Each structure stands twice: as C-alpha cells, then as structure tokens.
Coordinates of C-alpha atoms in Angstrom, one line a residue:
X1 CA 111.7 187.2 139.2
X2 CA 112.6 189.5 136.5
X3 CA 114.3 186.7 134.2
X4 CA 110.9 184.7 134.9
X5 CA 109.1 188.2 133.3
X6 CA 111.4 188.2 130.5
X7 CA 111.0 185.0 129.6
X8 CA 106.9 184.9 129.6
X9 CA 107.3 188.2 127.4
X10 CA 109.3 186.5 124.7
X11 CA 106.9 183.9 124.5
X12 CA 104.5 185.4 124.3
X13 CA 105.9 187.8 121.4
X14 CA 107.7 186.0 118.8
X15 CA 105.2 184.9 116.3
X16 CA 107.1 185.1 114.0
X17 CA 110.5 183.2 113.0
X18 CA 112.5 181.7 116.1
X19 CA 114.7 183.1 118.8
X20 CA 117.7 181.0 120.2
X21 CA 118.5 182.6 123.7
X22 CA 121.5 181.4 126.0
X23 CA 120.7 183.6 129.2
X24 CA 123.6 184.7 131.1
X25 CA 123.6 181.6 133.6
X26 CA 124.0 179.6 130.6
X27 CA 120.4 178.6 130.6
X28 CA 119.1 178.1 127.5
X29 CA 116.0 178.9 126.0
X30 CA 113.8 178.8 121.9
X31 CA 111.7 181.2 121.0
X32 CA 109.3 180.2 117.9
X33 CA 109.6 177.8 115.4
X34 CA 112.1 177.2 112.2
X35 CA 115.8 178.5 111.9
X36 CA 116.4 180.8 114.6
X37 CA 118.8 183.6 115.2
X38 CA 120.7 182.7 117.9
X39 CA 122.0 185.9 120.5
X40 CA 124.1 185.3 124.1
X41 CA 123.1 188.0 127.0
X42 CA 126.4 188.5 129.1
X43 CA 125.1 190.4 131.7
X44 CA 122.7 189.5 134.9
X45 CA 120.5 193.0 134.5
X46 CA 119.6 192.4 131.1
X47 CA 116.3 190.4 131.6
X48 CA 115.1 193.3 133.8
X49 CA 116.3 196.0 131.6
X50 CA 114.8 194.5 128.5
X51 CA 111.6 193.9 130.5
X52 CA 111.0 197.8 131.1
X53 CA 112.7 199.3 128.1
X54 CA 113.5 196.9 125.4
X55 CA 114.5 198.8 122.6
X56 CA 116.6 201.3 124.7
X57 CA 118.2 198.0 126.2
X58 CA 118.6 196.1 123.7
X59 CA 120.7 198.8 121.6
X60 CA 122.6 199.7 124.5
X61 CA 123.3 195.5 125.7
X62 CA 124.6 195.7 121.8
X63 CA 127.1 198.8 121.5
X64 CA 128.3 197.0 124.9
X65 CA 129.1 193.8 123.5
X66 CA 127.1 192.4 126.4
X67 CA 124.2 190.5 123.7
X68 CA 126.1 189.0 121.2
X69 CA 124.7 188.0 118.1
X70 CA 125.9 184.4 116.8
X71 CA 128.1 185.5 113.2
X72 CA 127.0 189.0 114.2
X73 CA 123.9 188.9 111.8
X74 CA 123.0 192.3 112.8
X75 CA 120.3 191.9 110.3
X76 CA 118.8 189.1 111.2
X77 CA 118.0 189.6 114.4
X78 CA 116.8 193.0 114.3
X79 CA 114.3 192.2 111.5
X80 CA 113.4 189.0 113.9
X81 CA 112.7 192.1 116.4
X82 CA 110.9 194.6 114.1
X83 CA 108.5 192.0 112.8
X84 CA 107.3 190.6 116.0
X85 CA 108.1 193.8 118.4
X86 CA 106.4 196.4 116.3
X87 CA 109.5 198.6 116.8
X88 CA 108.4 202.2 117.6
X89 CA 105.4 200.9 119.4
X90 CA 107.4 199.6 122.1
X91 CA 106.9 196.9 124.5
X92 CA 107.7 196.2 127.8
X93 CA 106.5 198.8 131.0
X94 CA 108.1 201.7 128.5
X95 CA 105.3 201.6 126.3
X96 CA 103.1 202.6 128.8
X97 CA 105.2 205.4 130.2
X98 CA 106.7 206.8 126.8
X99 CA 103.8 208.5 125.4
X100 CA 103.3 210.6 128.4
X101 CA 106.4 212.1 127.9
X102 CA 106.5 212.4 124.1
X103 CA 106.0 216.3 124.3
X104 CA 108.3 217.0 126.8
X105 CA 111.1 214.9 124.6
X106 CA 109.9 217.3 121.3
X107 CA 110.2 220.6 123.2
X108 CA 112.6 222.1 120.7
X109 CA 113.3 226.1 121.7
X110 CA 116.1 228.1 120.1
X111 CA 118.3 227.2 122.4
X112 CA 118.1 223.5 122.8
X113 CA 117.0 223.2 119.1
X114 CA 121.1 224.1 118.8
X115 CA 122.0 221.5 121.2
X116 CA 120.2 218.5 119.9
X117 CA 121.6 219.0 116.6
X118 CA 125.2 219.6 117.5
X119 CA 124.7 215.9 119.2
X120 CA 124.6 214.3 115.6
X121 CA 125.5 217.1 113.2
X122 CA 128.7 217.8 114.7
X123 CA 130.3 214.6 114.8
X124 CA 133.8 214.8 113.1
X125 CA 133.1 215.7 110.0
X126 CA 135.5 212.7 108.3
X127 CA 132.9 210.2 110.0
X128 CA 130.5 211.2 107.0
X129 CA 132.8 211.1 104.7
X130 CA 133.3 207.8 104.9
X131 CA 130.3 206.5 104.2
X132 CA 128.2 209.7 102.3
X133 CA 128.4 210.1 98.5
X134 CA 130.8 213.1 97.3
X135 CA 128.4 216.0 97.7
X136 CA 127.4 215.1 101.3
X137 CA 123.8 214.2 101.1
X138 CA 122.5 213.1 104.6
X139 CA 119.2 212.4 103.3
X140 CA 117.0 209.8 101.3
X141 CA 118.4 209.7 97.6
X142 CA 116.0 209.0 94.3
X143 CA 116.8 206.1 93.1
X144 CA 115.2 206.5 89.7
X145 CA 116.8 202.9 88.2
X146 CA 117.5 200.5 90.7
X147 CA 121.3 200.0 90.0
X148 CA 122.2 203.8 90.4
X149 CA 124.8 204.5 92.2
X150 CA 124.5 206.8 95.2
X151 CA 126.2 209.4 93.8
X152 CA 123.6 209.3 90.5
X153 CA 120.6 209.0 92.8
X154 CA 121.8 211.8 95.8
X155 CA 121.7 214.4 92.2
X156 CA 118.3 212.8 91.1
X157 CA 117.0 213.6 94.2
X158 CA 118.3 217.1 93.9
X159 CA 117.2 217.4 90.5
X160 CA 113.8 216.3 91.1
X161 CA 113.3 218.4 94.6
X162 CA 114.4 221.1 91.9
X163 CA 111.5 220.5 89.6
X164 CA 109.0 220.9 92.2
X165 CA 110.7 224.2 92.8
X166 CA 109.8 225.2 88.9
X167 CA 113.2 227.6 89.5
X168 CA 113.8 230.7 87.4
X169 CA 116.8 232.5 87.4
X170 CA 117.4 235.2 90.0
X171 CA 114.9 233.7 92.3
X172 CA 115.9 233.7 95.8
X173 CA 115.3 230.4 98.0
X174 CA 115.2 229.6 101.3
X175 CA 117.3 226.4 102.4
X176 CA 116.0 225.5 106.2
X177 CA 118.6 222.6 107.5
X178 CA 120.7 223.5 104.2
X179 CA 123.5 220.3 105.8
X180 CA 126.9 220.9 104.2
X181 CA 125.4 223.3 101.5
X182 CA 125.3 220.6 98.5
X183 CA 121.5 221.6 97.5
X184 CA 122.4 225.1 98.0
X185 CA 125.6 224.9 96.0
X186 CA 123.6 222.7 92.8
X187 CA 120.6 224.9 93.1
X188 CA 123.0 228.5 92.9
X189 CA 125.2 226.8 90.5
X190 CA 122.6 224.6 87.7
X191 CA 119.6 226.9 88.2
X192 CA 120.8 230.1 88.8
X193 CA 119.1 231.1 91.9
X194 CA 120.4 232.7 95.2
X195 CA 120.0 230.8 98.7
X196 CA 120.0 231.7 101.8
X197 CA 120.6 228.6 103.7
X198 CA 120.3 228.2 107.5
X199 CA 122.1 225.6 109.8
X200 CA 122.5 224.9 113.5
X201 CA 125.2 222.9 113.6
X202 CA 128.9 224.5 113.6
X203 CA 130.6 222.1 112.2
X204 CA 128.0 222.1 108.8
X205 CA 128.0 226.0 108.7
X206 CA 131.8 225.7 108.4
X207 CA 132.0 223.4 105.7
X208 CA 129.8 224.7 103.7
X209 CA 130.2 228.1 104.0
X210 CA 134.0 226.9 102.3
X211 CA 132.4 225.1 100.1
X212 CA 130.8 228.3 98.8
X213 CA 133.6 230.0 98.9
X214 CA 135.5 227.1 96.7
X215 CA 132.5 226.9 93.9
X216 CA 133.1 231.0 93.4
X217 CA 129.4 231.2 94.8
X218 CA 130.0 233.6 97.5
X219 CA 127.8 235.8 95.9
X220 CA 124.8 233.9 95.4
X221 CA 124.7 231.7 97.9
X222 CA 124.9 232.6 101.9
X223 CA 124.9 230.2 104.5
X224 CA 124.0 231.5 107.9
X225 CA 124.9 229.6 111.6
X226 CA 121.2 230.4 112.9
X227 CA 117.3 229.2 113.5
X228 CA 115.3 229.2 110.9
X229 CA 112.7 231.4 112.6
X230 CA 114.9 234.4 113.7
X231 CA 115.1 235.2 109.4
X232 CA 113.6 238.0 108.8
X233 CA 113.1 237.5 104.7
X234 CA 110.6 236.6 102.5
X235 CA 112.1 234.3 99.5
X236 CA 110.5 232.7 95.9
X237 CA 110.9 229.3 97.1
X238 CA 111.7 227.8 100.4
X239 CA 113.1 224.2 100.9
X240 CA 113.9 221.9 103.3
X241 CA 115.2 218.4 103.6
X242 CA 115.6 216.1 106.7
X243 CA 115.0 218.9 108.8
X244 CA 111.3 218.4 110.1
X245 CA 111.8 215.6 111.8
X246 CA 113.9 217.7 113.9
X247 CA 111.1 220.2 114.6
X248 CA 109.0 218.5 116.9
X249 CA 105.4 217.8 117.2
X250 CA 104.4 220.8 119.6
X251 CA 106.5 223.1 116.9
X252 CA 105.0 222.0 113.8
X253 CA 102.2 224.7 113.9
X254 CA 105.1 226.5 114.7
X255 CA 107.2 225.8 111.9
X256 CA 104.2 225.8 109.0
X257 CA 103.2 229.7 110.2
X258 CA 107.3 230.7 109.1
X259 CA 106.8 229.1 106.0
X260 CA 104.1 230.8 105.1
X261 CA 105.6 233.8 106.3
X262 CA 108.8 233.5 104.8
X263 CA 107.2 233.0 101.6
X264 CA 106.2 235.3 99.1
X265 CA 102.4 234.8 97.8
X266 CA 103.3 233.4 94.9
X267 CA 106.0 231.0 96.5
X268 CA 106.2 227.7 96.6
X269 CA 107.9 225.8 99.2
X270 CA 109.2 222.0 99.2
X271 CA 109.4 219.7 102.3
X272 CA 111.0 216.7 102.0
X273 CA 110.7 214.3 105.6
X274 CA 110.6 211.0 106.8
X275 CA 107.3 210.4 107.8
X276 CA 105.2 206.8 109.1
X277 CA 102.6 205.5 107.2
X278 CA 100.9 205.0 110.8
X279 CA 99.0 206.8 113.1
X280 CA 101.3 208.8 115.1
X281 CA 103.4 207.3 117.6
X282 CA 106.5 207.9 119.6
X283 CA 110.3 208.1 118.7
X284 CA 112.2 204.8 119.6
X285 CA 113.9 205.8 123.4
X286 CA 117.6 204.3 122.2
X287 CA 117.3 206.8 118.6
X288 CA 116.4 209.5 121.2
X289 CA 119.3 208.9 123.4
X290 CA 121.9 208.6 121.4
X291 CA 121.8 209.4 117.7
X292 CA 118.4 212.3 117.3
X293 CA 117.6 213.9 120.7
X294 CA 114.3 215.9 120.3
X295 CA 113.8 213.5 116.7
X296 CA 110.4 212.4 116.0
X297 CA 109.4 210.7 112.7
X298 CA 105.6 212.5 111.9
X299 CA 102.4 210.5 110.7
X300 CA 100.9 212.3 107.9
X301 CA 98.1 213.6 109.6
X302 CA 100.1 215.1 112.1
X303 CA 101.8 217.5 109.2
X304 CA 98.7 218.3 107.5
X305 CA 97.1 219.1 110.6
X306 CA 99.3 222.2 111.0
X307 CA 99.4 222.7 107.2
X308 CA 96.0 223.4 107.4
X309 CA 95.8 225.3 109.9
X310 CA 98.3 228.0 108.3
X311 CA 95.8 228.1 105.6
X312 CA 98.3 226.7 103.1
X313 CA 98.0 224.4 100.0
X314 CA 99.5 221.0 99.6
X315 CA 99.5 220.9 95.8
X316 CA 101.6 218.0 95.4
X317 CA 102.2 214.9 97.9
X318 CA 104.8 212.2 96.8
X319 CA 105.4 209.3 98.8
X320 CA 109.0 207.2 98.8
X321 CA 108.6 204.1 100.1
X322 CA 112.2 202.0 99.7
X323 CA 114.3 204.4 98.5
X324 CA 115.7 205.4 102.1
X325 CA 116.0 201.6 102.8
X326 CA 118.2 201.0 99.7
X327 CA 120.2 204.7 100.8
X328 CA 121.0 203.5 103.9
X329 CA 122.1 200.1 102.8
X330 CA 124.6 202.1 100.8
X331 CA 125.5 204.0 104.0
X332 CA 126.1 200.9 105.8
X333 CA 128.0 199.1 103.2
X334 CA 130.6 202.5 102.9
X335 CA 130.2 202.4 106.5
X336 CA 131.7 199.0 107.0
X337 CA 133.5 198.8 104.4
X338 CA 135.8 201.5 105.9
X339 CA 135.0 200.5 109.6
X340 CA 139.0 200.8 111.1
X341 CA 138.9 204.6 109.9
X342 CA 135.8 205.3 111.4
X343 CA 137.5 203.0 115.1
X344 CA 140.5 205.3 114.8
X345 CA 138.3 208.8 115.0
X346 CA 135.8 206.9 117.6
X347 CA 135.9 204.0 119.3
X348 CA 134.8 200.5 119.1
X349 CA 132.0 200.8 121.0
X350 CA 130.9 204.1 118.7
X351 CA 131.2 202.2 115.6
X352 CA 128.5 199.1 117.2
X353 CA 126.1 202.2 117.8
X354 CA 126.6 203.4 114.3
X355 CA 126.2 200.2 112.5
X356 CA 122.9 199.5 114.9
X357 CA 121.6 202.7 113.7
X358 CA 122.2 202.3 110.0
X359 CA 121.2 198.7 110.1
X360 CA 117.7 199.1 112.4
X361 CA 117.1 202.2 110.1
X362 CA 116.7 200.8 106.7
X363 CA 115.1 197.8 108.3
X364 CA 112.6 200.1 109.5
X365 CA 111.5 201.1 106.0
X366 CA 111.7 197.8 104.8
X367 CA 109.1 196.6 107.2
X368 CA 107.6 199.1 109.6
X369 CA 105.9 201.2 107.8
X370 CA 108.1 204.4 107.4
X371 CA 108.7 206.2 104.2
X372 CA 109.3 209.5 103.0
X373 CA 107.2 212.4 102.0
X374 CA 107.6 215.6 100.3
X375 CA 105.1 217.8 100.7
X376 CA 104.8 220.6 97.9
X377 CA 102.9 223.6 99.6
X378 CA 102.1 227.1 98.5
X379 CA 100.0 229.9 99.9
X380 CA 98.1 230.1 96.4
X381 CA 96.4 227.5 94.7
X382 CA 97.2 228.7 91.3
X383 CA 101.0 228.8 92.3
X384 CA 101.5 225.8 90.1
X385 CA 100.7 223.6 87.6
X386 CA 97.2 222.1 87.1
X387 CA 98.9 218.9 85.8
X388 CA 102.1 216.5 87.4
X389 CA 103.8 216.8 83.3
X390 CA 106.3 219.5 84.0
X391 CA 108.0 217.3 86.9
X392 CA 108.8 214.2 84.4
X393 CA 109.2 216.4 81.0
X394 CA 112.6 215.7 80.2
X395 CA 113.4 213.6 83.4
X396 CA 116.2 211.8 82.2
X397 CA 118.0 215.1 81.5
X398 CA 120.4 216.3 84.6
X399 CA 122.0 219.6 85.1
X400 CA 124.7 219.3 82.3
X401 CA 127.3 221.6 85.0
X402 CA 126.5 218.9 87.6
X403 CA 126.3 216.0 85.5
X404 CA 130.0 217.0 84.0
X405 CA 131.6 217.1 87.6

C-alpha cells in the first residue's frame, strides 16, 4: 500500500526535470521527462517514511547510505527536490501536522536556549576549522567582488556590519551570539570600542575568551558564558549575527524589547539574520533534528512585527540574496576537501549529515527563496544618517590592522 502512495505522490510532483528510481525490490520506476538523476532506496520502510515525512526521511535514508545517489551528485538531486518539493513547505502527511507544532518546536527558555545551541555550537571545535576561513566566521560573508576569497569577504562583512555601527572610539557594544569572538576581537582591535559579547555555547566562550586573551584585548573586550537577556547593561551599539534565527518566533517580541532596553537612546543596534523572502513558514523537520533544534528561518514580516511593536526604528534594511549560497559553497568545498580529518573526529555517517546540510543549504538560497537581512534599528529616528553615503564612503578601504594580518 504504502509504495503504491509513494509512487502516486512522485508523480504527481516532479514537474520539473526527471527522477530515475530503482525501489528496493528492484522495481524500477521514471519520474518526468529529460536527463534524470538516478537514486537507489535500500530499505523496504522507505516508501512509507517518505510518504509521511519526506524531508526528515529523505536526509536520514541519506546519512544512512540507505538512498544512494548514482555518482553521488548530492547536488543534483536535491535541487531536483527543492524545485519540485518546495523544500520548507513540506509534503507528504507532515505538512499537515508540522505547523501545529511550530511553537512548541521554537519555545526557547534559558534553559533549553543553552541546550539547543550546545547541539551545533559545541561540536569539536577542529570540525570548523576545517572548513571556516581563519577568523572563524560562522555566518554569511560579503562578497563585495565575486572572486574574493573567503577570508577577504568574512572581513568585508565585518567591515561593512561596522559601518552601520558608525563606531567611535570608547563606545561600548553589545555582541549577542558573539561565536568565537572574531567580530568582537576586529571591532576592539580596528575601531577602538569595548564589547561585551555573550555566548551559550562552552566550547565558543572558551575559545574566544583565549582569543582575547592572545590579541592583548583582555581589557576591552569581555566575553561572557550567559543569555543575552540576564545582562543587565545598557551599551552604544548592540550587534548580532546568526543569532536570531535561534530566538524563536514566540521570543521575538521577546528579544526586540532587550534591545531596546539594552540600548542607550541614542544607540543603534545591527541584526544581521537569515530570513525567507516568503510568508512565514516552518523549519525543515531533518534541520530541526539534527543540525538547529529550536532554529527557525523568519519571513520579514514576522521581525518587523515585533520591531514595531517595541516602538523601534528600522532605519536601514539590506537584503543579501547569494552571497550565503556562494559562503557555503566555500564551506562545502573546505569541507570535502578535507573530508578524512573531519571521518577521524566523527564518523562516516556524521560527515553524510554534514555534506547534506551544507549542500541543501546553499541550494536553498539559490532557489527557495531565502536570503539574508540585516536590520539597522534604533530607538531614535535621528540616530543616523539621513542619507545611505557614509556606508560606501571609502568602501574599498579595510581596517589597515586587519588588513595587515
């Protein structure tokens, strides 16, 4: 019955391309019309699993090495899926049940806040280091000319987020998800500011609280192993990259109040996130098992609904489109590149979860609609510029301490 269902469903939704399927009985079966990607399922549950939760299947049949993909064209056959399954809408029974427990899933308290991040964040700390650029940016880079490197386009994203800050010297900023302490460390070091930067994750706080410690920064920049919301500080400037997505959708109301709290009333805060360019949706069940727990990926309108409501200003909205696709085809290509190193700290079966990850990232901002936004808020309107020029004055210029190391 179920491989009966299974089958009618892929009819029925690939539109677009072809689909060569060799079932586990050795049936065999074409999906669409042209060159098709051809995929083996090894196992007998499979046509039932997929039927009620395809994408969490799917991934899973894939770490297991139980749907093999013919030449292992990773790529190809989950842009065949993205294009015709509308990935993050979901298919199959799951679609229907997700939704209702998309609230539940984002419940993020102090306490299981901690947990979800030490799920990703404190992975062995050599697994990002073989695939991140030098300063350890886990987040989109600026890729202001397209043949950049990722080391010159992790620092024009710093240098750029730092622009929006309009830093003086002596101002003290707030770092919310401040990672392994590189914007911390360029900000303290190139602009002359003191950060406060807060982390949940053990193994980050350690790293960059050395890191610090090796820069000679100790004493203007301190990074503190706690949530965000138990500091008790107002600051100049508060920012914050790839952290909301972590927040959850019942916290963001939440989240916007502490900003404005935290910030002084001439302050202006930066929030860099991935968002979708979508009405709001639900996060994909496999990414919520087993790389973001608690993750969600906001629409727009689900941020500025809570902006709003804490009576705050966006003065400046920039939307990146590709440049998280072309980061993470750098992360993927470091990634596999040094694939026995990352076997040796894991497993095989960790590294198939990590390449599907990378790989059905990027192809998500290549073509299903997510991108990133950095929101530039402030609790006065008059906090800023009236014009965009002071962002792009000079913009070829980097931090001449950074740019020497």
């Amino acid at each position: 019955m179920w491989t009966t269902i299974f089958l009618r469903m892929m009819h029925r939704l690939i539109k677009r391309g072809a689909l060569h399927l060799t079932l586990p009985d050795g049936q065999v079966e074409q999906f669409g019309t042209g060159p098709a990607i051809k995929i083996t399922l090894h196992d007998a549950s499979l046509p039932r699993r997929i039927v009620t939760n395809p994408e969490l299947a799917v991934g899973e049949a894939y770490m297991d090495g139980t749907l093999t993909i013919e030449d292992d064209d990773l790529y190809g056959f989950l842009a065949l899926g993205i294009r015709n399954f509308a990935l993050g809408r979901g298919e199959g029974l799951e679609r229907h049940i997700g939704p209702l427990f998309k609230h539940l899933q984002q419940f993020n308290p102090i306490g299981r806040a901690k947990e979800n991040v030490a799920h990703h964040y404190d992975l062995s700390g050599q697994l990002y280091d073989l695939f991140l650029d030098t300063d350890k940016q886990y987040s989109c880079a600026y890729f202001r000319h397209p043949d950049m490197s990722l080391e010159d386009a992790q620092l024009a994203k710093k240098t750029h987020i730092a622009r929006k800050l309009m830093l003086e010297p002596d101002m003290h900023v707030m770092d919310i998800g401040c990672g392994w302490g590189g914007m911390a460390i360029t900000l303290a070091q190139d602009f002359g500011v003191s950060v406060t930067g807060v982390t949940l994750s053990e193994e980050q706080h350690a790293v960059a609280t050395q890191r610090v410690k090796d820069a000679g920064l100790e004493d203007r920049v301190s990074i503190l192993l706690k949530d965000y919301r138990t500091v008790e500080k107002r600051f100049d400037r508060i920012v914050s990259v790839g952290m909301f997505e972590h927040v959850g959708v019942p916290h963001y109301r939440e989240y916007f109040s502490h900003v404005r709290r935290k910030l002084r009333r001439d302050g202006v805060a930066l929030i860099h996130t991935i968002g979708r360019a979508s009405p709001p949706s639900r996060t994909s069940p496999w990414i919520n098992k087993y790389i973001f727990p608690g993750g969600y990926v906001p629409a727009m309108s689900e941020a500025v609904k809570a902006i709003e409501k804490e009576r705050l200003w966006v003065t400046d909205l920039e939307v990146w489109r590709l440049h998280y696709a072309e980061t993470l085809k750098h992360w993927h290509d470091r990634f596999m590149a040094r694939v026995d190193e990352a076997q040796a700290l894991y497993d095989e079966r960790f590294c198939r979860m990590w390449r599907f990850y990378l790989v059905a990232s990027e192809l998500t901002f290549r073509l299903h609609r997510q991108c990133v936004f950095q929101f530039q808020i402030t609790r006065e309107q008059t906090a800023v510029p009236l014009t965009r020029d002071y962002l792009y004055r000079d913009a070829e210029e980097l931090p001449s301490q950074q740019a020497a190391q």
